[in-house]
Amino acid sequence: MKEKAHKERRQFLKLGVTSLAYLPLASIAYRVANAADLPLVDEKDPSALRLGYVHDAADVDTAKFPKRTGDAGAKQFCHNCALYQSQGEGGAAPCSIFPGKQVKAQGWCNAWVARKQ
Ligand code: SF4
């Protein structure tokens, strides 16, 4: 009887430890799923306007934001910005400049910082 209780307790503890091991994976999956549900930043949002954010980097007002001029500037997109929280040149993903929102991979704003390779 005592042996059976010991065995059940061991199994219970094993299950608990195994469940805890999967917790980080579940957390990552939850965040990825939630990120996909975030709305896009509105280009007319005051902070987006202040930073010159546009969904399509070709639409940047370079007179107002000369950072995106020249050969080097033309290569700046959200997808190669250090603050873009995903990989890939398509779609959209969160950006730490706009909490709770997504920005387009082909977008741009004046806070652009080169992603380290
Ligand atoms: S900080 Fe980077 S990723 Fe975020 S909107 Fe600006 S250019 Fe795009």
Short mmCIF file of C-alpha atoms and ligand atoms in Angstrom, two decimals:
data_model
loop_
_atom_site.label_atom_id
_atom_site.label_comp_id
_atom_site.label_asym_id
_atom_site.label_seq_id
_atom_site.Cartn_x
_atom_site.Cartn_y
_atom_site.Cartn_z
CA MET A 1 0.00 0.00 0.00
CA LYS A 2 2.77 2.39 1.03
CA GLU A 3 4.79 1.34 -2.04
CA LYS A 4 1.81 2.14 -4.30
CA ALA A 5 1.46 5.64 -2.80
CA HIS A 6 5.19 6.23 -3.36
CA LYS A 7 4.91 5.14 -6.99
CA GLU A 8 1.91 7.40 -7.59
CA ARG A 9 3.70 10.37 -6.01
CA ARG A 10 6.77 9.76 -8.20
CA GLN A 11 4.60 9.62 -11.31
CA PHE A 12 2.83 12.81 -10.26
CA LEU A 13 6.17 14.60 -9.73
CA LYS A 14 7.50 13.34 -13.08
CA LEU A 15 4.41 14.67 -14.84
CA GLY A 16 4.81 18.03 -13.08
CA VAL A 17 8.48 18.35 -14.07
CA THR A 18 7.70 17.36 -17.67
CA SER A 19 4.88 19.91 -17.82
CA LEU A 20 7.17 22.64 -16.50
CA ALA A 21 9.76 21.79 -19.17
CA TYR A 22 7.17 22.52 -21.89
CA LEU A 23 6.05 25.82 -20.35
CA PRO A 24 8.61 28.01 -22.21
CA LEU A 25 7.59 26.44 -25.54
CA ALA A 26 3.93 27.05 -24.78
CA SER A 27 4.77 30.65 -23.87
CA ILE A 28 6.60 31.22 -27.18
CA ALA A 29 3.76 29.63 -29.17
CA TYR A 30 1.26 31.84 -27.30
CA ARG A 31 3.25 35.02 -28.02
CA VAL A 32 3.68 34.16 -31.72
CA ALA A 33 -0.04 33.42 -32.06
CA ASN A 34 -0.91 36.65 -30.25
CA ALA A 35 1.52 38.74 -32.32
CA ALA A 36 -0.31 37.66 -35.46
CA ASP A 37 -3.54 39.04 -33.97
CA LEU A 38 -2.11 42.49 -33.26
CA PRO A 39 -3.47 45.34 -35.41
CA LEU A 40 -1.28 47.23 -37.84
CA VAL A 41 -0.01 50.64 -36.79
CA ASP A 42 -2.18 53.38 -38.23
CA GLU A 43 -0.01 55.64 -40.42
CA LYS A 44 -2.09 58.56 -39.12
CA ASP A 45 -1.37 57.70 -35.46
CA PRO A 46 0.45 60.70 -33.88
CA SER A 47 3.56 58.68 -32.98
CA ALA A 48 3.62 57.11 -36.46
CA LEU A 49 3.37 60.58 -38.02
CA ARG A 50 6.12 61.93 -35.75
CA LEU A 51 8.46 59.09 -36.81
CA GLY A 52 7.36 59.14 -40.45
CA TYR A 53 6.19 55.53 -40.34
CA VAL A 54 4.71 54.24 -43.61
CA HIS A 55 3.59 50.73 -44.56
CA ASP A 56 5.50 51.00 -47.84
CA ALA A 57 9.00 52.43 -47.55
CA ALA A 58 8.69 53.80 -51.09
CA ASP A 59 6.20 56.32 -49.67
CA VAL A 60 8.65 57.92 -47.21
CA ASP A 61 8.70 61.71 -47.36
CA THR A 62 12.47 61.94 -47.89
CA ALA A 63 12.39 65.75 -47.75
CA LYS A 64 11.19 65.42 -44.17
CA PHE A 65 13.14 62.24 -43.37
CA PRO A 66 16.45 62.39 -45.31
CA LYS A 67 17.74 59.38 -43.41
CA ARG A 68 16.13 57.22 -46.10
CA THR A 69 17.88 58.89 -49.02
CA GLY A 70 20.79 57.64 -51.09
CA ASP A 71 21.86 54.04 -51.68
CA ALA A 72 22.14 53.22 -47.97
CA GLY A 73 18.75 54.79 -47.17
CA ALA A 74 17.00 52.92 -49.97
CA LYS A 75 17.99 49.63 -48.35
CA GLN A 76 16.25 50.46 -45.04
CA PHE A 77 13.06 48.52 -44.32
CA CYS A 78 11.34 47.32 -41.17
CA HIS A 79 12.38 43.74 -41.99
CA ASN A 80 16.08 44.61 -41.67
CA CYS A 81 15.64 46.90 -38.65
CA ALA A 82 16.94 45.74 -35.27
CA LEU A 83 13.59 46.59 -33.66
CA TYR A 84 11.52 44.39 -35.99
CA GLN A 85 10.52 41.29 -34.04
CA SER A 86 10.55 38.76 -36.83
CA GLN A 87 12.51 37.54 -39.83
CA GLY A 88 11.42 37.60 -43.47
CA GLU A 89 10.69 40.31 -45.98
CA GLY A 90 6.92 39.81 -46.16
CA GLY A 91 3.96 40.27 -43.89
CA ALA A 92 4.05 42.18 -40.66
CA ALA A 93 5.39 41.79 -37.14
CA PRO A 94 5.56 43.66 -33.85
CA CYS A 95 8.06 46.48 -33.37
CA SER A 96 9.14 47.68 -29.95
CA ILE A 97 8.64 51.32 -31.00
CA PHE A 98 4.88 50.68 -31.38
CA PRO A 99 3.86 48.42 -28.46
CA GLY A 100 0.80 46.28 -29.12
CA LYS A 101 0.91 46.92 -32.87
CA GLN A 102 2.46 45.39 -35.96
CA VAL A 103 4.40 47.12 -38.70
CA LYS A 104 4.77 45.99 -42.28
CA ALA A 105 8.00 44.21 -43.25
CA GLN A 106 8.26 46.61 -46.22
CA GLY A 107 7.57 49.64 -44.01
CA TRP A 108 9.95 52.16 -42.50
CA CYS A 109 10.22 54.84 -39.84
CA ASN A 110 12.88 57.31 -38.75
CA ALA A 111 13.83 55.13 -35.75
CA TRP A 112 15.27 52.52 -38.14
CA VAL A 113 18.43 50.87 -36.79
CA ALA A 114 20.43 48.30 -38.78
CA ARG A 115 19.90 44.73 -37.68
CA LYS A 116 23.14 42.98 -36.86
CA GLN A 117 23.86 40.10 -39.25
S1 SF4 B 1 11.65 51.04 -35.59
FE1 SF4 B 1 12.29 49.74 -37.28
S2 SF4 B 1 10.79 48.08 -37.36
FE2 SF4 B 1 9.92 49.68 -36.09
S3 SF4 B 1 8.67 50.88 -37.53
FE3 SF4 B 1 10.69 51.86 -37.43
S4 SF4 B 1 11.85 50.96 -39.12
FE4 SF4 B 1 10.06 49.66 -38.76
#
